[in-house]
């Protein structure tokens, strides 16, 4: 548990008190350099891309798998995009995998394998915006740059009692954060701010009594800390509906198609899908969307999945067939499912289609 700052907070400067707290309470994370070690820009970049819109707990295993398979930016640049997508499957926001691979190639080919050190230069790489550029520049190169993630936004909004609502408040929050960045140890300051938001200045019931900034926190002084940062009212996300078609052979092979490179889940695999519209298709409409004629049965219930800008509901149609039909796409055996770029929503669809089905003939023979 983070320690009380009472005996350490002798310096009123925010950066100094936060760094003193961090030296005792820093989190141990797979991608974080230990005290005294020089951060590896490749590891910092890889982790920051993975952490975009994804919680720390979900990233650890993916980070370790990527690092084991591609230990350098040159190795990642030499990999195939399909292999990178397959390793990314399940982590979500799949355009990040495409940008990750493209950025690795840019660094390897145009920067000689060395990441640029400035935030401005980092922003020229695919998939890197203002926050990620600031985080990499600060953590990997100790540049005096603000790294303003959701944790930092919350801490800074409370510290300055900024009541402007997000996302409009983002530029001001960035300006305020930059005003606190020290010339010495800016990388540690960036990580300390992240840790403070994760461990102490939490969204609900912040532990103000053990916070190194509690004496100077305007939000706490005004009694509004827990209500910050303010957020604009969210619009209801539209609901889209459609049909998916899961065909399985007697040996368990399932038909998959590759999505277009551009757009949602670009280049990833899926079972054949109909269009996503406001209404589910009728039975006749659905059968007309099927990849080939077969004894299609609609499975009870549906698959639901949330995307950033809309909610999706999918009716799942299933057909058990004797042999592989001629169709565009590929037939994939269950043992190979873990090695391809199959998004979580598509795994849900296949799982729903095959739920409670008897074992395949091949499996039955193996068990006899």
mmCIF file of C-alpha atoms in Angstrom:
data_model
loop_
_atom_site.group_PDB
_atom_site.id
_atom_site.type_symbol
_atom_site.label_atom_id
_atom_site.label_comp_id
_atom_site.label_asym_id
_atom_site.label_seq_id
_atom_site.Cartn_x
_atom_site.Cartn_y
_atom_site.Cartn_z
ATOM 1 C CA UNK A 1 0.000 0.000 0.000
ATOM 2 C CA UNK A 2 1.317 3.477 -0.813
ATOM 3 C CA UNK A 3 2.936 5.135 2.184
ATOM 4 C CA UNK A 4 1.805 8.339 3.869
ATOM 5 C CA UNK A 5 3.647 11.461 2.682
ATOM 6 C CA UNK A 6 3.598 13.144 6.090
ATOM 7 C CA UNK A 7 7.236 12.477 6.975
ATOM 8 C CA UNK A 8 8.549 13.014 3.433
ATOM 9 C CA UNK A 9 6.738 16.058 2.106
ATOM 10 C CA UNK A 10 9.281 18.658 3.062
ATOM 11 C CA UNK A 11 9.393 20.234 -0.426
ATOM 12 C CA UNK A 12 6.223 22.031 -1.468
ATOM 13 C CA UNK A 13 7.047 21.800 -5.186
ATOM 14 C CA UNK A 14 4.624 19.327 -6.759
ATOM 15 C CA UNK A 15 7.232 17.498 -8.870
ATOM 16 C CA UNK A 16 9.599 16.993 -5.943
ATOM 17 C CA UNK A 17 6.937 15.625 -3.608
ATOM 18 C CA UNK A 18 5.511 13.363 -6.303
ATOM 19 C CA UNK A 19 8.933 11.958 -7.194
ATOM 20 C CA UNK A 20 9.681 11.294 -3.527
ATOM 21 C CA UNK A 21 6.420 9.361 -3.306
ATOM 22 C CA UNK A 22 7.206 7.498 -6.524
ATOM 23 C CA UNK A 23 10.623 6.377 -5.311
ATOM 24 C CA UNK A 24 8.864 4.384 -2.607
ATOM 25 C CA UNK A 25 5.597 3.397 -4.264
ATOM 26 C CA UNK A 26 6.355 2.872 -7.957
ATOM 27 C CA UNK A 27 4.618 -0.047 -9.621
ATOM 28 C CA UNK A 28 6.681 -2.910 -11.011
ATOM 29 C CA UNK A 29 5.528 -3.407 -14.611
ATOM 30 C CA UNK A 30 7.000 -5.714 -17.282
ATOM 31 C CA UNK A 31 7.905 -2.832 -19.590
ATOM 32 C CA UNK A 32 9.191 -0.451 -16.933
ATOM 33 C CA UNK A 33 12.946 -0.100 -16.423
ATOM 34 C CA UNK A 34 14.169 -0.716 -12.897
ATOM 35 C CA UNK A 35 15.751 2.166 -10.944
ATOM 36 C CA UNK A 36 19.180 2.900 -12.386
ATOM 37 C CA UNK A 37 18.446 1.143 -15.702
ATOM 38 C CA UNK A 38 18.194 2.998 -18.986
ATOM 39 C CA UNK A 39 14.771 2.510 -20.598
ATOM 40 C CA UNK A 40 14.695 0.712 -23.949
ATOM 41 C CA UNK A 41 12.813 2.949 -26.443
ATOM 42 C CA UNK A 42 11.492 -0.113 -28.308
ATOM 43 C CA UNK A 43 9.964 -1.557 -25.155
ATOM 44 C CA UNK A 44 8.557 1.806 -24.116
ATOM 45 C CA UNK A 45 6.992 2.329 -27.546
ATOM 46 C CA UNK A 46 5.596 -1.216 -27.712
ATOM 47 C CA UNK A 47 3.976 -0.937 -24.285
ATOM 48 C CA UNK A 48 2.548 2.527 -24.927
ATOM 49 C CA UNK A 49 0.890 1.410 -28.170
ATOM 50 C CA UNK A 50 -0.603 -1.594 -26.391
ATOM 51 C CA UNK A 51 -1.789 0.555 -23.487
ATOM 52 C CA UNK A 52 -3.748 2.889 -25.757
ATOM 53 C CA UNK A 53 -7.373 2.404 -24.670
ATOM 54 C CA UNK A 54 -6.468 -0.855 -22.903
ATOM 55 C CA UNK A 55 -5.996 -1.470 -19.173
ATOM 56 C CA UNK A 56 -2.631 -2.492 -17.733
ATOM 57 C CA UNK A 57 -3.886 -5.901 -16.570
ATOM 58 C CA UNK A 58 -4.865 -6.891 -20.109
ATOM 59 C CA UNK A 59 -1.565 -5.883 -21.710
ATOM 60 C CA UNK A 60 1.026 -7.855 -19.728
ATOM 61 C CA UNK A 61 0.750 -11.222 -21.481
ATOM 62 C CA UNK A 62 0.545 -9.644 -24.945
ATOM 63 C CA UNK A 63 3.600 -7.514 -24.264
ATOM 64 C CA UNK A 64 5.632 -10.514 -23.115
ATOM 65 C CA UNK A 65 4.530 -12.560 -26.134
ATOM 66 C CA UNK A 66 5.459 -9.800 -28.580
ATOM 67 C CA UNK A 67 8.807 -9.172 -26.905
ATOM 68 C CA UNK A 68 9.668 -12.874 -26.906
ATOM 69 C CA UNK A 69 8.769 -13.263 -30.571
ATOM 70 C CA UNK A 70 10.080 -9.918 -31.817
ATOM 71 C CA UNK A 71 12.763 -8.672 -29.377
ATOM 72 C CA UNK A 72 13.740 -5.643 -31.464
ATOM 73 C CA UNK A 73 12.118 -3.134 -33.779
ATOM 74 C CA UNK A 74 14.061 -4.662 -36.673
ATOM 75 C CA UNK A 75 12.608 -8.100 -35.907
ATOM 76 C CA UNK A 76 9.092 -6.683 -35.753
ATOM 77 C CA UNK A 77 9.600 -4.791 -39.010
ATOM 78 C CA UNK A 78 10.675 -8.041 -40.725
ATOM 79 C CA UNK A 79 7.564 -9.911 -39.540
ATOM 80 C CA UNK A 80 4.516 -10.386 -41.738
ATOM 81 C CA UNK A 81 1.506 -8.206 -41.027
ATOM 82 C CA UNK A 82 -0.684 -11.303 -40.732
ATOM 83 C CA UNK A 83 1.583 -12.704 -37.998
ATOM 84 C CA UNK A 84 1.454 -9.407 -36.111
ATOM 85 C CA UNK A 85 -2.325 -9.282 -36.408
ATOM 86 C CA UNK A 86 -2.616 -12.861 -35.182
ATOM 87 C CA UNK A 87 -0.459 -12.110 -32.133
ATOM 88 C CA UNK A 88 -2.573 -9.012 -31.456
ATOM 89 C CA UNK A 89 -5.927 -10.837 -31.715
ATOM 90 C CA UNK A 90 -7.993 -10.288 -28.571
ATOM 91 C CA UNK A 91 -6.330 -7.014 -27.574
ATOM 92 C CA UNK A 92 -8.828 -4.906 -29.513
ATOM 93 C CA UNK A 93 -8.605 -1.671 -31.522
ATOM 94 C CA UNK A 94 -6.981 -3.605 -34.342
ATOM 95 C CA UNK A 95 -5.801 -0.613 -36.342
ATOM 96 C CA UNK A 96 -3.098 -0.384 -33.669
ATOM 97 C CA UNK A 97 -1.571 -3.660 -34.899
ATOM 98 C CA UNK A 98 -1.396 -2.360 -38.451
ATOM 99 C CA UNK A 99 0.124 0.946 -37.303
ATOM 100 C CA UNK A 100 2.537 -0.881 -34.991
ATOM 101 C CA UNK A 101 3.890 -2.916 -37.871
ATOM 102 C CA UNK A 102 4.039 0.082 -40.204
ATOM 103 C CA UNK A 103 5.811 2.225 -37.597
ATOM 104 C CA UNK A 104 8.357 -0.542 -36.972
ATOM 105 C CA UNK A 105 9.164 -0.551 -40.681
ATOM 106 C CA UNK A 106 9.527 3.225 -40.733
ATOM 107 C CA UNK A 107 11.908 3.159 -37.751
ATOM 108 C CA UNK A 108 13.914 0.272 -39.215
ATOM 109 C CA UNK A 109 14.103 1.641 -42.758
ATOM 110 C CA UNK A 110 14.111 5.416 -42.347
ATOM 111 C CA UNK A 111 15.633 5.923 -38.877
ATOM 112 C CA UNK A 112 18.218 3.156 -38.974
ATOM 113 C CA UNK A 113 16.468 1.183 -36.241
ATOM 114 C CA UNK A 114 16.683 4.015 -33.681
ATOM 115 C CA UNK A 115 13.519 5.724 -32.461
ATOM 116 C CA UNK A 116 13.512 9.520 -32.768
ATOM 117 C CA UNK A 117 13.927 11.204 -29.401
ATOM 118 C CA UNK A 118 11.701 14.266 -29.731
ATOM 119 C CA UNK A 119 7.938 14.279 -29.299
ATOM 120 C CA UNK A 120 7.482 16.120 -32.605
ATOM 121 C CA UNK A 121 9.491 13.508 -34.518
ATOM 122 C CA UNK A 122 7.734 10.650 -32.751
ATOM 123 C CA UNK A 123 4.371 12.039 -33.854
ATOM 124 C CA UNK A 124 5.367 11.442 -37.474
ATOM 125 C CA UNK A 125 5.244 7.678 -36.843
ATOM 126 C CA UNK A 126 1.983 5.830 -37.591
ATOM 127 C CA UNK A 127 -0.247 5.322 -34.562
ATOM 128 C CA UNK A 128 1.439 7.924 -32.349
ATOM 129 C CA UNK A 129 -0.563 10.913 -31.132
ATOM 130 C CA UNK A 130 0.142 13.666 -28.631
ATOM 131 C CA UNK A 131 -0.087 11.542 -25.482
ATOM 132 C CA UNK A 132 1.940 8.614 -26.814
ATOM 133 C CA UNK A 133 4.622 10.914 -28.246
ATOM 134 C CA UNK A 134 4.946 12.726 -24.925
ATOM 135 C CA UNK A 135 5.076 9.477 -22.963
ATOM 136 C CA UNK A 136 7.774 7.917 -25.154
ATOM 137 C CA UNK A 137 9.858 11.098 -25.284
ATOM 138 C CA UNK A 138 9.687 11.503 -21.501
ATOM 139 C CA UNK A 139 10.105 7.868 -20.417
ATOM 140 C CA UNK A 140 12.544 6.631 -23.062
ATOM 141 C CA UNK A 141 14.598 9.811 -23.578
ATOM 142 C CA UNK A 142 13.984 11.867 -20.413
ATOM 143 C CA UNK A 143 12.648 14.767 -22.459
ATOM 144 C CA UNK A 144 10.658 17.346 -20.435
ATOM 145 C CA UNK A 145 7.343 16.413 -22.062
ATOM 146 C CA UNK A 146 3.904 15.988 -20.520
ATOM 147 C CA UNK A 147 2.315 12.528 -20.814
ATOM 148 C CA UNK A 148 -1.384 13.038 -20.207
ATOM 149 C CA UNK A 149 -3.288 9.754 -20.093
ATOM 150 C CA UNK A 150 -6.650 9.235 -18.361
ATOM 151 C CA UNK A 151 -4.956 8.834 -14.972
ATOM 152 C CA UNK A 152 -3.007 12.054 -15.415
ATOM 153 C CA UNK A 153 -6.125 13.915 -16.570
ATOM 154 C CA UNK A 154 -7.920 12.900 -13.394
ATOM 155 C CA UNK A 155 -5.039 13.851 -11.103
ATOM 156 C CA UNK A 156 -4.421 17.215 -12.755
ATOM 157 C CA UNK A 157 -8.116 18.127 -12.939
ATOM 158 C CA UNK A 158 -8.393 17.522 -9.202
ATOM 159 C CA UNK A 159 -5.104 19.176 -8.287
ATOM 160 C CA UNK A 160 -6.069 22.397 -10.073
ATOM 161 C CA UNK A 161 -9.847 22.024 -9.484
ATOM 162 C CA UNK A 162 -10.433 22.340 -13.212
ATOM 163 C CA UNK A 163 -14.183 22.030 -13.751
ATOM 164 C CA UNK A 164 -14.228 22.261 -17.539
ATOM 165 C CA UNK A 165 -15.671 19.068 -19.003
ATOM 166 C CA UNK A 166 -13.804 16.484 -21.041
ATOM 167 C CA UNK A 167 -13.013 16.244 -23.868
ATOM 168 C CA UNK A 168 -13.015 20.055 -24.256
ATOM 169 C CA UNK A 169 -10.726 20.369 -21.226
ATOM 170 C CA UNK A 170 -7.934 18.226 -22.730
ATOM 171 C CA UNK A 171 -5.760 21.092 -24.078
ATOM 172 C CA UNK A 172 -5.906 22.925 -20.737
ATOM 173 C CA UNK A 173 -5.127 19.741 -18.817
ATOM 174 C CA UNK A 174 -2.132 19.189 -21.050
ATOM 175 C CA UNK A 175 -0.957 22.770 -20.510
ATOM 176 C CA UNK A 176 -1.310 22.439 -16.741
ATOM 177 C CA UNK A 177 0.541 19.127 -16.725
ATOM 178 C CA UNK A 178 3.354 20.576 -18.811
ATOM 179 C CA UNK A 179 3.698 23.416 -16.279
ATOM 180 C CA UNK A 180 4.580 20.834 -13.612
ATOM 181 C CA UNK A 181 7.087 18.731 -15.594
ATOM 182 C CA UNK A 182 10.556 19.059 -14.034
ATOM 183 C CA UNK A 183 13.763 19.379 -16.006
ATOM 184 C CA UNK A 184 15.281 16.585 -13.921
ATOM 185 C CA UNK A 185 13.676 13.121 -14.102
ATOM 186 C CA UNK A 186 10.772 14.008 -16.414
ATOM 187 C CA UNK A 187 10.411 10.341 -17.357
ATOM 188 C CA UNK A 188 9.969 9.335 -13.720
ATOM 189 C CA UNK A 189 7.547 12.223 -13.270
ATOM 190 C CA UNK A 190 5.399 10.951 -16.155
ATOM 191 C CA UNK A 191 5.288 7.450 -14.695
ATOM 192 C CA UNK A 192 4.723 8.785 -11.187
ATOM 193 C CA UNK A 193 1.669 10.695 -12.380
ATOM 194 C CA UNK A 194 0.298 7.510 -13.944
ATOM 195 C CA UNK A 195 0.930 5.550 -10.746
ATOM 196 C CA UNK A 196 -0.625 8.218 -8.547
ATOM 197 C CA UNK A 197 -3.814 8.063 -10.587
ATOM 198 C CA UNK A 198 -3.848 4.272 -10.546
ATOM 199 C CA UNK A 199 -2.981 3.700 -6.876
ATOM 200 C CA UNK A 200 -4.202 6.760 -4.960
ATOM 201 C CA UNK A 201 -6.159 9.318 -6.986
ATOM 202 C CA UNK A 202 -8.653 6.715 -8.184
ATOM 203 C CA UNK A 203 -11.937 7.502 -9.984
ATOM 204 C CA UNK A 204 -13.998 6.760 -6.879
ATOM 205 C CA UNK A 205 -13.026 7.260 -3.242
ATOM 206 C CA UNK A 206 -9.540 8.706 -3.833
ATOM 207 C CA UNK A 207 -7.165 8.041 -0.938
ATOM 208 C CA UNK A 208 -6.465 11.720 -0.278
ATOM 209 C CA UNK A 209 -4.911 11.155 3.150
ATOM 210 C CA UNK A 210 -1.955 9.267 1.646
ATOM 211 C CA UNK A 211 -1.564 11.437 -1.449
ATOM 212 C CA UNK A 212 1.700 13.410 -1.752
ATOM 213 C CA UNK A 213 -0.262 16.323 -3.209
ATOM 214 C CA UNK A 214 -3.055 16.390 -0.646
ATOM 215 C CA UNK A 215 -1.926 19.659 1.019
ATOM 216 C CA UNK A 216 -1.976 21.619 -2.233
ATOM 217 C CA UNK A 217 -4.865 19.899 -4.004
ATOM 218 C CA UNK A 218 -7.491 22.516 -4.804
ATOM 219 C CA UNK A 219 -10.114 19.929 -5.620
ATOM 220 C CA UNK A 220 -9.798 18.392 -2.168
ATOM 221 C CA UNK A 221 -9.790 21.817 -0.505
ATOM 222 C CA UNK A 222 -13.031 22.686 -2.289
ATOM 223 C CA UNK A 223 -14.605 19.303 -1.569
ATOM 224 C CA UNK A 224 -15.091 18.473 -5.250
ATOM 225 C CA UNK A 225 -12.161 16.137 -5.944
ATOM 226 C CA UNK A 226 -14.218 12.991 -6.408
ATOM 227 C CA UNK A 227 -16.494 14.701 -8.938
ATOM 228 C CA UNK A 228 -13.563 15.616 -11.193
ATOM 229 C CA UNK A 229 -12.846 15.471 -14.021
ATOM 230 C CA UNK A 230 -16.204 16.533 -15.378
ATOM 231 C CA UNK A 231 -17.368 14.735 -18.496
ATOM 232 C CA UNK A 232 -19.717 15.889 -21.205
ATOM 233 C CA UNK A 233 -22.927 13.922 -21.509
ATOM 234 C CA UNK A 234 -22.343 10.938 -23.738
ATOM 235 C CA UNK A 235 -24.526 10.363 -26.743
ATOM 236 C CA UNK A 236 -26.283 7.030 -26.978
ATOM 237 C CA UNK A 237 -24.359 4.732 -29.272
ATOM 238 C CA UNK A 238 -26.364 3.465 -32.246
ATOM 239 C CA UNK A 239 -27.343 -0.198 -32.382
ATOM 240 C CA UNK A 240 -26.508 -2.262 -35.446
ATOM 241 C CA UNK A 241 -27.757 -5.765 -36.191
ATOM 242 C CA UNK A 242 -26.803 -8.480 -38.627
ATOM 243 C CA UNK A 243 -26.307 -12.181 -39.297
ATOM 244 C CA UNK A 244 -23.211 -14.390 -39.211
ATOM 245 C CA UNK A 245 -22.806 -17.792 -40.864
ATOM 246 C CA UNK A 246 -20.671 -20.486 -39.246
ATOM 247 C CA UNK A 247 -20.188 -23.563 -41.408
ATOM 248 C CA UNK A 248 -18.382 -26.536 -39.877
ATOM 249 C CA UNK A 249 -17.254 -29.729 -41.583
ATOM 250 C CA UNK A 250 -17.398 -33.172 -40.020
ATOM 251 C CA UNK A 251 -13.729 -32.764 -39.105
ATOM 252 C CA UNK A 252 -14.360 -29.424 -37.423
ATOM 253 C CA UNK A 253 -12.990 -27.047 -40.070
ATOM 254 C CA UNK A 254 -14.735 -23.654 -40.116
ATOM 255 C CA UNK A 255 -15.015 -21.255 -43.040
ATOM 256 C CA UNK A 256 -13.373 -17.848 -42.498
ATOM 257 C CA UNK A 257 -13.029 -14.797 -44.719
ATOM 258 C CA UNK A 258 -10.608 -11.873 -44.609
ATOM 259 C CA UNK A 259 -12.072 -8.426 -44.006
ATOM 260 C CA UNK A 260 -11.046 -5.488 -46.231
ATOM 261 C CA UNK A 261 -7.727 -3.905 -45.244
ATOM 262 C CA UNK A 262 -9.299 -0.511 -44.600
ATOM 263 C CA UNK A 263 -12.048 0.094 -42.077
ATOM 264 C CA UNK A 264 -13.183 -1.593 -38.878
ATOM 265 C CA UNK A 265 -11.167 -4.723 -37.992
ATOM 266 C CA UNK A 266 -9.229 -4.215 -41.228
ATOM 267 C CA UNK A 267 -7.478 -7.310 -42.552
ATOM 268 C CA UNK A 268 -8.769 -9.528 -39.740
ATOM 269 C CA UNK A 269 -10.585 -12.847 -40.212
ATOM 270 C CA UNK A 270 -14.293 -13.510 -39.704
ATOM 271 C CA UNK A 271 -16.952 -16.064 -40.524
ATOM 272 C CA UNK A 272 -19.111 -14.863 -43.443
ATOM 273 C CA UNK A 273 -21.274 -11.923 -42.356
ATOM 274 C CA UNK A 274 -24.256 -10.103 -43.758
ATOM 275 C CA UNK A 275 -24.546 -6.296 -43.668
ATOM 276 C CA UNK A 276 -24.988 -4.485 -40.345
ATOM 277 C CA UNK A 277 -28.187 -2.459 -40.360
ATOM 278 C CA UNK A 278 -30.829 -1.185 -37.949
ATOM 279 C CA UNK A 279 -32.853 -4.415 -38.115
ATOM 280 C CA UNK A 280 -32.124 -8.128 -38.117
ATOM 281 C CA UNK A 281 -32.671 -9.780 -41.498
ATOM 282 C CA UNK A 282 -35.724 -11.975 -41.974
ATOM 283 C CA UNK A 283 -35.121 -15.691 -42.455
ATOM 284 C CA UNK A 284 -35.304 -15.391 -46.232
ATOM 285 C CA UNK A 285 -33.022 -12.348 -46.216
ATOM 286 C CA UNK A 286 -30.503 -14.138 -44.021
ATOM 287 C CA UNK A 287 -30.445 -17.274 -46.173
ATOM 288 C CA UNK A 288 -29.860 -15.086 -49.217
ATOM 289 C CA UNK A 289 -26.770 -13.677 -47.450
ATOM 290 C CA UNK A 290 -25.335 -17.143 -46.657
ATOM 291 C CA UNK A 291 -22.062 -18.035 -48.430
ATOM 292 C CA UNK A 292 -23.584 -21.163 -50.023
ATOM 293 C CA UNK A 293 -26.723 -23.272 -49.893
ATOM 294 C CA UNK A 294 -26.836 -25.578 -46.874
ATOM 295 C CA UNK A 295 -29.106 -26.672 -44.057
ATOM 296 C CA UNK A 296 -28.690 -23.426 -42.087
ATOM 297 C CA UNK A 297 -30.219 -23.230 -38.591
ATOM 298 C CA UNK A 298 -30.355 -20.091 -36.483
ATOM 299 C CA UNK A 299 -28.891 -20.606 -33.040
ATOM 300 C CA UNK A 300 -30.978 -19.369 -30.109
ATOM 301 C CA UNK A 301 -29.998 -16.018 -28.610
ATOM 302 C CA UNK A 302 -27.444 -13.685 -30.145
ATOM 303 C CA UNK A 303 -23.926 -12.343 -29.804
ATOM 304 C CA UNK A 304 -23.560 -8.807 -28.420
ATOM 305 C CA UNK A 305 -20.401 -6.753 -28.680
ATOM 306 C CA UNK A 306 -19.570 -3.107 -28.022
ATOM 307 C CA UNK A 307 -17.419 -1.041 -30.342
ATOM 308 C CA UNK A 308 -16.269 2.502 -29.663
ATOM 309 C CA UNK A 309 -19.033 4.191 -31.623
ATOM 310 C CA UNK A 310 -21.815 1.599 -31.774
ATOM 311 C CA UNK A 311 -23.262 -1.558 -30.249
ATOM 312 C CA UNK A 312 -23.543 -4.719 -32.325
ATOM 313 C CA UNK A 313 -26.025 -7.605 -32.091
ATOM 314 C CA UNK A 314 -25.497 -10.637 -34.313
ATOM 315 C CA UNK A 315 -27.810 -13.563 -35.030
ATOM 316 C CA UNK A 316 -25.747 -16.679 -35.641
ATOM 317 C CA UNK A 317 -26.662 -19.215 -38.313
ATOM 318 C CA UNK A 318 -24.955 -22.609 -38.225
ATOM 319 C CA UNK A 319 -24.582 -25.401 -40.781
ATOM 320 C CA UNK A 320 -22.929 -28.778 -40.206
ATOM 321 C CA UNK A 321 -21.679 -30.038 -43.588
ATOM 322 C CA UNK A 322 -19.918 -33.194 -44.737
ATOM 323 C CA UNK A 323 -17.056 -31.594 -46.637
ATOM 324 C CA UNK A 324 -15.592 -28.224 -47.452
ATOM 325 C CA UNK A 325 -17.751 -26.280 -49.881
ATOM 326 C CA UNK A 326 -16.193 -24.178 -52.623
ATOM 327 C CA UNK A 327 -16.291 -20.633 -51.279
ATOM 328 C CA UNK A 328 -14.077 -17.598 -51.074
ATOM 329 C CA UNK A 329 -11.993 -17.694 -47.895
ATOM 330 C CA UNK A 330 -10.257 -20.498 -46.070
ATOM 331 C CA UNK A 331 -11.289 -23.484 -43.996
ATOM 332 C CA UNK A 332 -9.521 -23.487 -40.648
ATOM 333 C CA UNK A 333 -9.237 -26.314 -38.150
ATOM 334 C CA UNK A 334 -9.912 -25.565 -34.450
ATOM 335 C CA UNK A 335 -6.271 -26.230 -33.509
ATOM 336 C CA UNK A 336 -5.212 -23.385 -35.794
ATOM 337 C CA UNK A 337 -7.691 -20.819 -34.456
ATOM 338 C CA UNK A 338 -5.232 -19.523 -31.882
ATOM 339 C CA UNK A 339 -2.659 -18.669 -34.551
ATOM 340 C CA UNK A 340 -4.688 -16.390 -36.814
ATOM 341 C CA UNK A 341 -5.949 -12.810 -36.646
ATOM 342 C CA UNK A 342 -9.416 -13.540 -35.306
ATOM 343 C CA UNK A 343 -10.977 -10.657 -33.321
ATOM 344 C CA UNK A 344 -12.776 -11.233 -30.041
ATOM 345 C CA UNK A 345 -16.216 -10.587 -31.525
ATOM 346 C CA UNK A 346 -15.609 -13.229 -34.205
ATOM 347 C CA UNK A 347 -14.454 -15.734 -31.602
ATOM 348 C CA UNK A 348 -17.686 -15.000 -29.729
ATOM 349 C CA UNK A 349 -19.685 -15.746 -32.876
ATOM 350 C CA UNK A 350 -17.913 -19.049 -33.520
ATOM 351 C CA UNK A 351 -18.203 -20.020 -29.862
ATOM 352 C CA UNK A 352 -21.941 -19.262 -29.889
ATOM 353 C CA UNK A 353 -22.438 -21.294 -33.059
ATOM 354 C CA UNK A 354 -20.562 -24.331 -31.776
ATOM 355 C CA UNK A 355 -21.810 -24.204 -28.190
ATOM 356 C CA UNK A 356 -23.223 -27.528 -26.965
ATOM 357 C CA UNK A 357 -22.434 -29.279 -30.259
ATOM 358 C CA UNK A 358 -21.185 -32.884 -30.129
ATOM 359 C CA UNK A 359 -17.522 -33.587 -30.744
ATOM 360 C CA UNK A 360 -16.364 -33.777 -34.343
ATOM 361 C CA UNK A 361 -15.978 -37.191 -35.943
ATOM 362 C CA UNK A 362 -12.210 -36.883 -35.807
ATOM 363 C CA UNK A 363 -12.351 -36.161 -32.103
ATOM 364 C CA UNK A 364 -14.787 -39.012 -31.537
ATOM 365 C CA UNK A 365 -12.487 -41.501 -33.293
ATOM 366 C CA UNK A 366 -9.530 -40.220 -31.258
ATOM 367 C CA UNK A 367 -11.396 -40.787 -28.009
ATOM 368 C CA UNK A 368 -12.504 -44.318 -28.876
#
